[in-house]
Amino acid sequence: MRPVLLSSLTRSHVVVRDDVEVGQARAARERVNAEFIVVVTSDGNPLGVLGVPELAELAATSETLTAVAHLFPTLVVVGGDPDELAPDELFDLAELVVRERLRFVLVERDGQPAGVVPRAAIADALPLDALDGLAVRTGNPMVPALRYVCRKCAPPSFQLPRVPAEGGRPPNCRRVFFHGATEPDA
């Protein structure tokens, strides 16, 4: 299997702050004809990703996105550099998508949202049914995990930075700064 360009899997998005109302966020998405909304805090940290189905579920509320953040789907942040996803990285991402029943993942470059990869794009790049029953991490056990989870978030948030942090430290939670360091997700 050949490497895949991560940027080729991403779909359009619009970034909105968490202090806007659900209706304003929906209008922002429609204005630019984006497939997804990336919700960020005032500090620019990602809080969640919403697609059309998630927005439909929130249609009856006039609350801010902060007030309904507990209803957001699981957040997964993938490092976008380098753009080329090696087959084992794609396989690892697909395994996480299947295990957590994710609909999409957020791609970040330099701490900024760069796109949203829907489950279908991952399925097109790698058949997800090939992953059924997989529960064992493969590869070199001496290489530190490059998939992390913050279990303090509800629902948990995941990160796949793709490049080890300085000193091998795990990254901090991207959703809630005060949660601190994430833990390896085996």
PDB file of C-alpha atoms in Angstrom, residues 8-182:
ATOM      1  CA  SER A   8      -6.355  14.768  -0.006  1.00  0.00           C
ATOM      2  CA  LEU A   9      -8.661  13.266   2.635  1.00  0.00           C
ATOM      3  CA  THR A  10      -9.793  16.544   4.217  1.00  0.00           C
ATOM      4  CA  ARG A  11     -13.108  18.238   3.543  1.00  0.00           C
ATOM      5  CA  SER A  12     -14.156  21.873   3.871  1.00  0.00           C
ATOM      6  CA  HIS A  13     -14.704  23.474   7.258  1.00  0.00           C
ATOM      7  CA  VAL A  14     -15.379  26.797   8.898  1.00  0.00           C
ATOM      8  CA  VAL A  15     -13.967  27.777  12.283  1.00  0.00           C
ATOM      9  CA  VAL A  16     -16.326  29.325  14.850  1.00  0.00           C
ATOM     10  CA  ARG A  17     -15.751  30.296  18.465  1.00  0.00           C
ATOM     11  CA  ASP A  18     -17.527  28.469  21.229  1.00  0.00           C
ATOM     12  CA  ASP A  19     -19.290  31.614  22.468  1.00  0.00           C
ATOM     13  CA  VAL A  20     -21.586  31.835  19.410  1.00  0.00           C
ATOM     14  CA  GLU A  21     -25.074  30.381  19.376  1.00  0.00           C
ATOM     15  CA  VAL A  22     -25.856  27.169  17.538  1.00  0.00           C
ATOM     16  CA  GLY A  23     -27.938  29.050  14.939  1.00  0.00           C
ATOM     17  CA  GLN A  24     -25.075  31.466  14.234  1.00  0.00           C
ATOM     18  CA  ALA A  25     -22.702  28.547  13.766  1.00  0.00           C
ATOM     19  CA  ARG A  26     -25.118  26.882  11.358  1.00  0.00           C
ATOM     20  CA  ALA A  27     -25.424  30.145   9.396  1.00  0.00           C
ATOM     21  CA  ALA A  28     -21.615  30.463   9.216  1.00  0.00           C
ATOM     22  CA  ARG A  29     -21.368  26.946   7.769  1.00  0.00           C
ATOM     23  CA  GLU A  30     -24.067  27.652   5.200  1.00  0.00           C
ATOM     24  CA  ARG A  31     -22.523  31.015   4.240  1.00  0.00           C
ATOM     25  CA  VAL A  32     -19.284  29.407   3.081  1.00  0.00           C
ATOM     26  CA  ASN A  33     -20.891  26.086   2.062  1.00  0.00           C
ATOM     27  CA  ALA A  34     -18.588  24.110   4.369  1.00  0.00           C
ATOM     28  CA  GLU A  35     -19.218  20.501   5.280  1.00  0.00           C
ATOM     29  CA  PHE A  36     -18.060  20.882   8.885  1.00  0.00           C
ATOM     30  CA  ILE A  37     -17.825  23.383  11.723  1.00  0.00           C
ATOM     31  CA  VAL A  38     -14.701  23.358  13.876  1.00  0.00           C
ATOM     32  CA  VAL A  39     -15.521  24.846  17.276  1.00  0.00           C
ATOM     33  CA  VAL A  40     -12.590  26.535  19.033  1.00  0.00           C
ATOM     34  CA  THR A  41     -12.201  28.244  22.391  1.00  0.00           C
ATOM     35  CA  SER A  42     -11.168  31.893  22.718  1.00  0.00           C
ATOM     36  CA  ASP A  43      -7.575  30.618  22.954  1.00  0.00           C
ATOM     37  CA  GLY A  44      -7.932  28.783  19.634  1.00  0.00           C
ATOM     38  CA  ASN A  45      -7.986  25.295  21.149  1.00  0.00           C
ATOM     39  CA  PRO A  46     -10.332  22.866  19.389  1.00  0.00           C
ATOM     40  CA  LEU A  47     -13.446  22.026  21.373  1.00  0.00           C
ATOM     41  CA  GLY A  48     -15.201  19.886  18.801  1.00  0.00           C
ATOM     42  CA  VAL A  49     -16.240  19.235  15.239  1.00  0.00           C
ATOM     43  CA  LEU A  50     -19.825  19.310  14.057  1.00  0.00           C
ATOM     44  CA  GLY A  51     -21.260  18.050  10.794  1.00  0.00           C
ATOM     45  CA  VAL A  52     -24.768  18.436   9.425  1.00  0.00           C
ATOM     46  CA  PRO A  53     -26.195  15.529  11.507  1.00  0.00           C
ATOM     47  CA  GLU A  54     -24.755  16.953  14.742  1.00  0.00           C
ATOM     48  CA  LEU A  55     -26.155  20.399  13.936  1.00  0.00           C
ATOM     49  CA  ALA A  56     -29.571  18.873  13.234  1.00  0.00           C
ATOM     50  CA  GLU A  57     -29.525  17.290  16.706  1.00  0.00           C
ATOM     51  CA  LEU A  58     -28.887  20.737  18.207  1.00  0.00           C
ATOM     52  CA  ALA A  59     -31.466  22.525  16.019  1.00  0.00           C
ATOM     53  CA  ALA A  60     -33.968  23.191  18.803  1.00  0.00           C
ATOM     54  CA  THR A  61     -31.548  25.025  21.070  1.00  0.00           C
ATOM     55  CA  SER A  62     -30.580  28.680  21.102  1.00  0.00           C
ATOM     56  CA  GLU A  63     -27.709  28.037  23.505  1.00  0.00           C
ATOM     57  CA  THR A  64     -24.081  28.862  22.835  1.00  0.00           C
ATOM     58  CA  LEU A  65     -21.786  26.120  21.605  1.00  0.00           C
ATOM     59  CA  THR A  66     -20.062  26.161  25.013  1.00  0.00           C
ATOM     60  CA  ALA A  67     -23.355  25.270  26.699  1.00  0.00           C
ATOM     61  CA  VAL A  68     -23.886  22.246  24.457  1.00  0.00           C
ATOM     62  CA  ALA A  69     -20.242  21.107  24.210  1.00  0.00           C
ATOM     63  CA  HIS A  70     -21.001  18.061  26.358  1.00  0.00           C
ATOM     64  CA  LEU A  71     -23.132  16.804  23.441  1.00  0.00           C
ATOM     65  CA  PHE A  72     -20.272  17.043  20.906  1.00  0.00           C
ATOM     66  CA  PRO A  73     -18.876  13.820  19.458  1.00  0.00           C
ATOM     67  CA  THR A  74     -15.497  12.495  20.553  1.00  0.00           C
ATOM     68  CA  LEU A  75     -12.723  14.816  19.408  1.00  0.00           C
ATOM     69  CA  VAL A  76      -9.713  13.362  17.603  1.00  0.00           C
ATOM     70  CA  VAL A  77      -6.897  15.703  16.562  1.00  0.00           C
ATOM     71  CA  VAL A  78      -4.369  14.484  13.998  1.00  0.00           C
ATOM     72  CA  GLY A  79      -1.111  16.311  13.364  1.00  0.00           C
ATOM     73  CA  GLY A  80      -1.013  17.416   9.737  1.00  0.00           C
ATOM     74  CA  ASP A  81       2.744  17.508   9.281  1.00  0.00           C
ATOM     75  CA  PRO A  82       4.085  15.782   7.340  1.00  0.00           C
ATOM     76  CA  ASP A  83       1.236  15.665   4.849  1.00  0.00           C
ATOM     77  CA  GLU A  84       2.100  12.143   3.756  1.00  0.00           C
ATOM     78  CA  LEU A  85       0.429   9.459   5.870  1.00  0.00           C
ATOM     79  CA  ALA A  86       2.421   6.240   5.918  1.00  0.00           C
ATOM     80  CA  PRO A  87       0.368   3.046   5.608  1.00  0.00           C
ATOM     81  CA  ASP A  88       0.911   2.174   9.291  1.00  0.00           C
ATOM     82  CA  GLU A  89      -0.273   5.668  10.352  1.00  0.00           C
ATOM     83  CA  LEU A  90      -3.372   5.353   8.180  1.00  0.00           C
ATOM     84  CA  PHE A  91      -3.992   1.894   9.606  1.00  0.00           C
ATOM     85  CA  ASP A  92      -3.606   3.250  13.165  1.00  0.00           C
ATOM     86  CA  LEU A  93      -6.019   6.107  12.431  1.00  0.00           C
ATOM     87  CA  ALA A  94      -8.533   3.734  10.858  1.00  0.00           C
ATOM     88  CA  GLU A  95      -8.322   1.409  13.871  1.00  0.00           C
ATOM     89  CA  LEU A  96      -9.128   4.341  16.176  1.00  0.00           C
ATOM     90  CA  VAL A  97     -12.050   5.407  13.964  1.00  0.00           C
ATOM     91  CA  VAL A  98     -13.519   1.905  14.070  1.00  0.00           C
ATOM     92  CA  ARG A  99     -12.901   1.348  17.799  1.00  0.00           C
ATOM     93  CA  GLU A 100     -14.394   4.691  18.888  1.00  0.00           C
ATOM     94  CA  ARG A 101     -17.130   4.719  16.200  1.00  0.00           C
ATOM     95  CA  LEU A 102     -15.966   8.129  14.994  1.00  0.00           C
ATOM     96  CA  ARG A 103     -17.573  10.045  12.152  1.00  0.00           C
ATOM     97  CA  PHE A 104     -14.582  12.332  11.503  1.00  0.00           C
ATOM     98  CA  VAL A 105     -11.206  13.554  12.753  1.00  0.00           C
ATOM     99  CA  LEU A 106      -9.730  17.047  12.896  1.00  0.00           C
ATOM    100  CA  VAL A 107      -6.417  17.782  11.168  1.00  0.00           C
ATOM    101  CA  GLU A 108      -4.223  20.520  12.650  1.00  0.00           C
ATOM    102  CA  ARG A 109      -1.150  22.256  11.285  1.00  0.00           C
ATOM    103  CA  ASP A 110       0.834  24.569  13.544  1.00  0.00           C
ATOM    104  CA  GLY A 111      -1.930  24.440  16.159  1.00  0.00           C
ATOM    105  CA  GLN A 112      -4.612  25.608  13.686  1.00  0.00           C
ATOM    106  CA  PRO A 113      -7.469  23.589  12.154  1.00  0.00           C
ATOM    107  CA  ALA A 114      -6.448  22.574   8.634  1.00  0.00           C
ATOM    108  CA  GLY A 115      -9.359  20.327   7.693  1.00  0.00           C
ATOM    109  CA  VAL A 116     -11.729  17.589   8.724  1.00  0.00           C
ATOM    110  CA  VAL A 117     -11.381  14.008   7.522  1.00  0.00           C
ATOM    111  CA  PRO A 118     -14.702  12.152   7.465  1.00  0.00           C
ATOM    112  CA  ARG A 119     -14.906   8.446   8.158  1.00  0.00           C
ATOM    113  CA  ALA A 120     -15.864   7.773   4.531  1.00  0.00           C
ATOM    114  CA  ALA A 121     -12.593   9.312   3.271  1.00  0.00           C
ATOM    115  CA  ILE A 122     -10.614   7.034   5.588  1.00  0.00           C
ATOM    116  CA  ALA A 123     -12.698   4.066   4.431  1.00  0.00           C
ATOM    117  CA  ASP A 124     -11.932   4.959   0.809  1.00  0.00           C
ATOM    118  CA  ALA A 125      -8.206   5.029   1.568  1.00  0.00           C
ATOM    119  CA  LEU A 126      -8.238   1.832   3.628  1.00  0.00           C
ATOM    120  CA  PRO A 127     -11.103  -0.646   3.937  1.00  0.00           C
ATOM    121  CA  LEU A 128     -12.265  -0.389   7.549  1.00  0.00           C
ATOM    122  CA  ASP A 129     -13.675  -3.919   7.595  1.00  0.00           C
ATOM    123  CA  ALA A 130     -10.070  -5.168   7.507  1.00  0.00           C
ATOM    124  CA  LEU A 131      -9.687  -3.858  11.046  1.00  0.00           C
ATOM    125  CA  ASP A 132     -12.475  -5.814  12.723  1.00  0.00           C
ATOM    126  CA  GLY A 133     -11.173  -7.732  15.694  1.00  0.00           C
ATOM    127  CA  LEU A 134      -7.832  -5.907  15.830  1.00  0.00           C
ATOM    128  CA  ALA A 135      -6.888  -5.101  19.415  1.00  0.00           C
ATOM    129  CA  VAL A 136      -3.104  -5.419  19.414  1.00  0.00           C
ATOM    130  CA  ARG A 137      -0.678  -2.615  18.650  1.00  0.00           C
ATOM    131  CA  THR A 138       1.880  -3.700  16.103  1.00  0.00           C
ATOM    132  CA  GLY A 139       5.301  -2.307  15.318  1.00  0.00           C
ATOM    133  CA  ASN A 140       8.431  -1.589  17.314  1.00  0.00           C
ATOM    134  CA  PRO A 141       7.675  -1.676  21.080  1.00  0.00           C
ATOM    135  CA  MET A 142      10.651   0.636  21.729  1.00  0.00           C
ATOM    136  CA  VAL A 143       8.970   3.503  19.852  1.00  0.00           C
ATOM    137  CA  PRO A 144       6.769   5.599  22.159  1.00  0.00           C
ATOM    138  CA  ALA A 145       3.063   5.764  21.478  1.00  0.00           C
ATOM    139  CA  LEU A 146       2.013   8.450  19.058  1.00  0.00           C
ATOM    140  CA  ARG A 147      -1.651   8.213  19.968  1.00  0.00           C
ATOM    141  CA  TYR A 148      -2.824   9.861  23.162  1.00  0.00           C
ATOM    142  CA  VAL A 149      -6.123  10.228  25.005  1.00  0.00           C
ATOM    143  CA  CYS A 150      -7.447  12.666  27.586  1.00  0.00           C
ATOM    144  CA  ARG A 151      -9.866  10.684  29.704  1.00  0.00           C
ATOM    145  CA  LYS A 152     -10.719  13.800  31.740  1.00  0.00           C
ATOM    146  CA  CYS A 153     -12.666  15.089  28.719  1.00  0.00           C
ATOM    147  CA  ALA A 154     -16.230  13.901  28.336  1.00  0.00           C
ATOM    148  CA  PRO A 155     -16.335  12.326  25.835  1.00  0.00           C
ATOM    149  CA  PRO A 156     -12.604  11.509  25.759  1.00  0.00           C
ATOM    150  CA  SER A 157     -10.475  13.446  23.277  1.00  0.00           C
ATOM    151  CA  PHE A 158      -7.703  11.866  21.245  1.00  0.00           C
ATOM    152  CA  GLN A 159      -4.540  13.194  19.634  1.00  0.00           C
ATOM    153  CA  LEU A 160      -2.342  11.673  16.960  1.00  0.00           C
ATOM    154  CA  PRO A 161       0.478  14.234  16.781  1.00  0.00           C
ATOM    155  CA  ARG A 162       2.538  11.991  14.424  1.00  0.00           C
ATOM    156  CA  VAL A 163       5.787  13.559  15.671  1.00  0.00           C
ATOM    157  CA  PRO A 164       7.067  12.838  19.191  1.00  0.00           C
ATOM    158  CA  ALA A 165       7.103  15.789  21.576  1.00  0.00           C
ATOM    159  CA  GLU A 166      10.397  17.145  22.826  1.00  0.00           C
ATOM    160  CA  GLY A 167      11.826  14.814  25.449  1.00  0.00           C
ATOM    161  CA  GLY A 168       9.195  12.180  24.629  1.00  0.00           C
ATOM    162  CA  ARG A 169       6.602  13.905  26.848  1.00  0.00           C
ATOM    163  CA  PRO A 170       2.941  13.330  26.056  1.00  0.00           C
ATOM    164  CA  PRO A 171       1.079  16.341  24.654  1.00  0.00           C
ATOM    165  CA  ASN A 172      -1.306  18.379  26.772  1.00  0.00           C
ATOM    166  CA  CYS A 173      -5.045  18.101  26.223  1.00  0.00           C
ATOM    167  CA  ARG A 174      -6.005  20.292  23.248  1.00  0.00           C
ATOM    168  CA  ARG A 175      -9.621  20.604  24.348  1.00  0.00           C
ATOM    169  CA  VAL A 176      -9.217  21.787  27.967  1.00  0.00           C
ATOM    170  CA  PHE A 177      -5.847  23.287  28.912  1.00  0.00           C
ATOM    171  CA  PHE A 178      -6.319  22.549  32.618  1.00  0.00           C
ATOM    172  CA  HIS A 179      -6.549  18.810  31.995  1.00  0.00           C
ATOM    173  CA  GLY A 180      -2.796  18.787  31.468  1.00  0.00           C
ATOM    174  CA  ALA A 181      -0.874  15.888  29.956  1.00  0.00           C
ATOM    175  CA  THR A 182      -2.669  13.180  28.028  1.00  0.00           C
TER     176      THR A 182
END
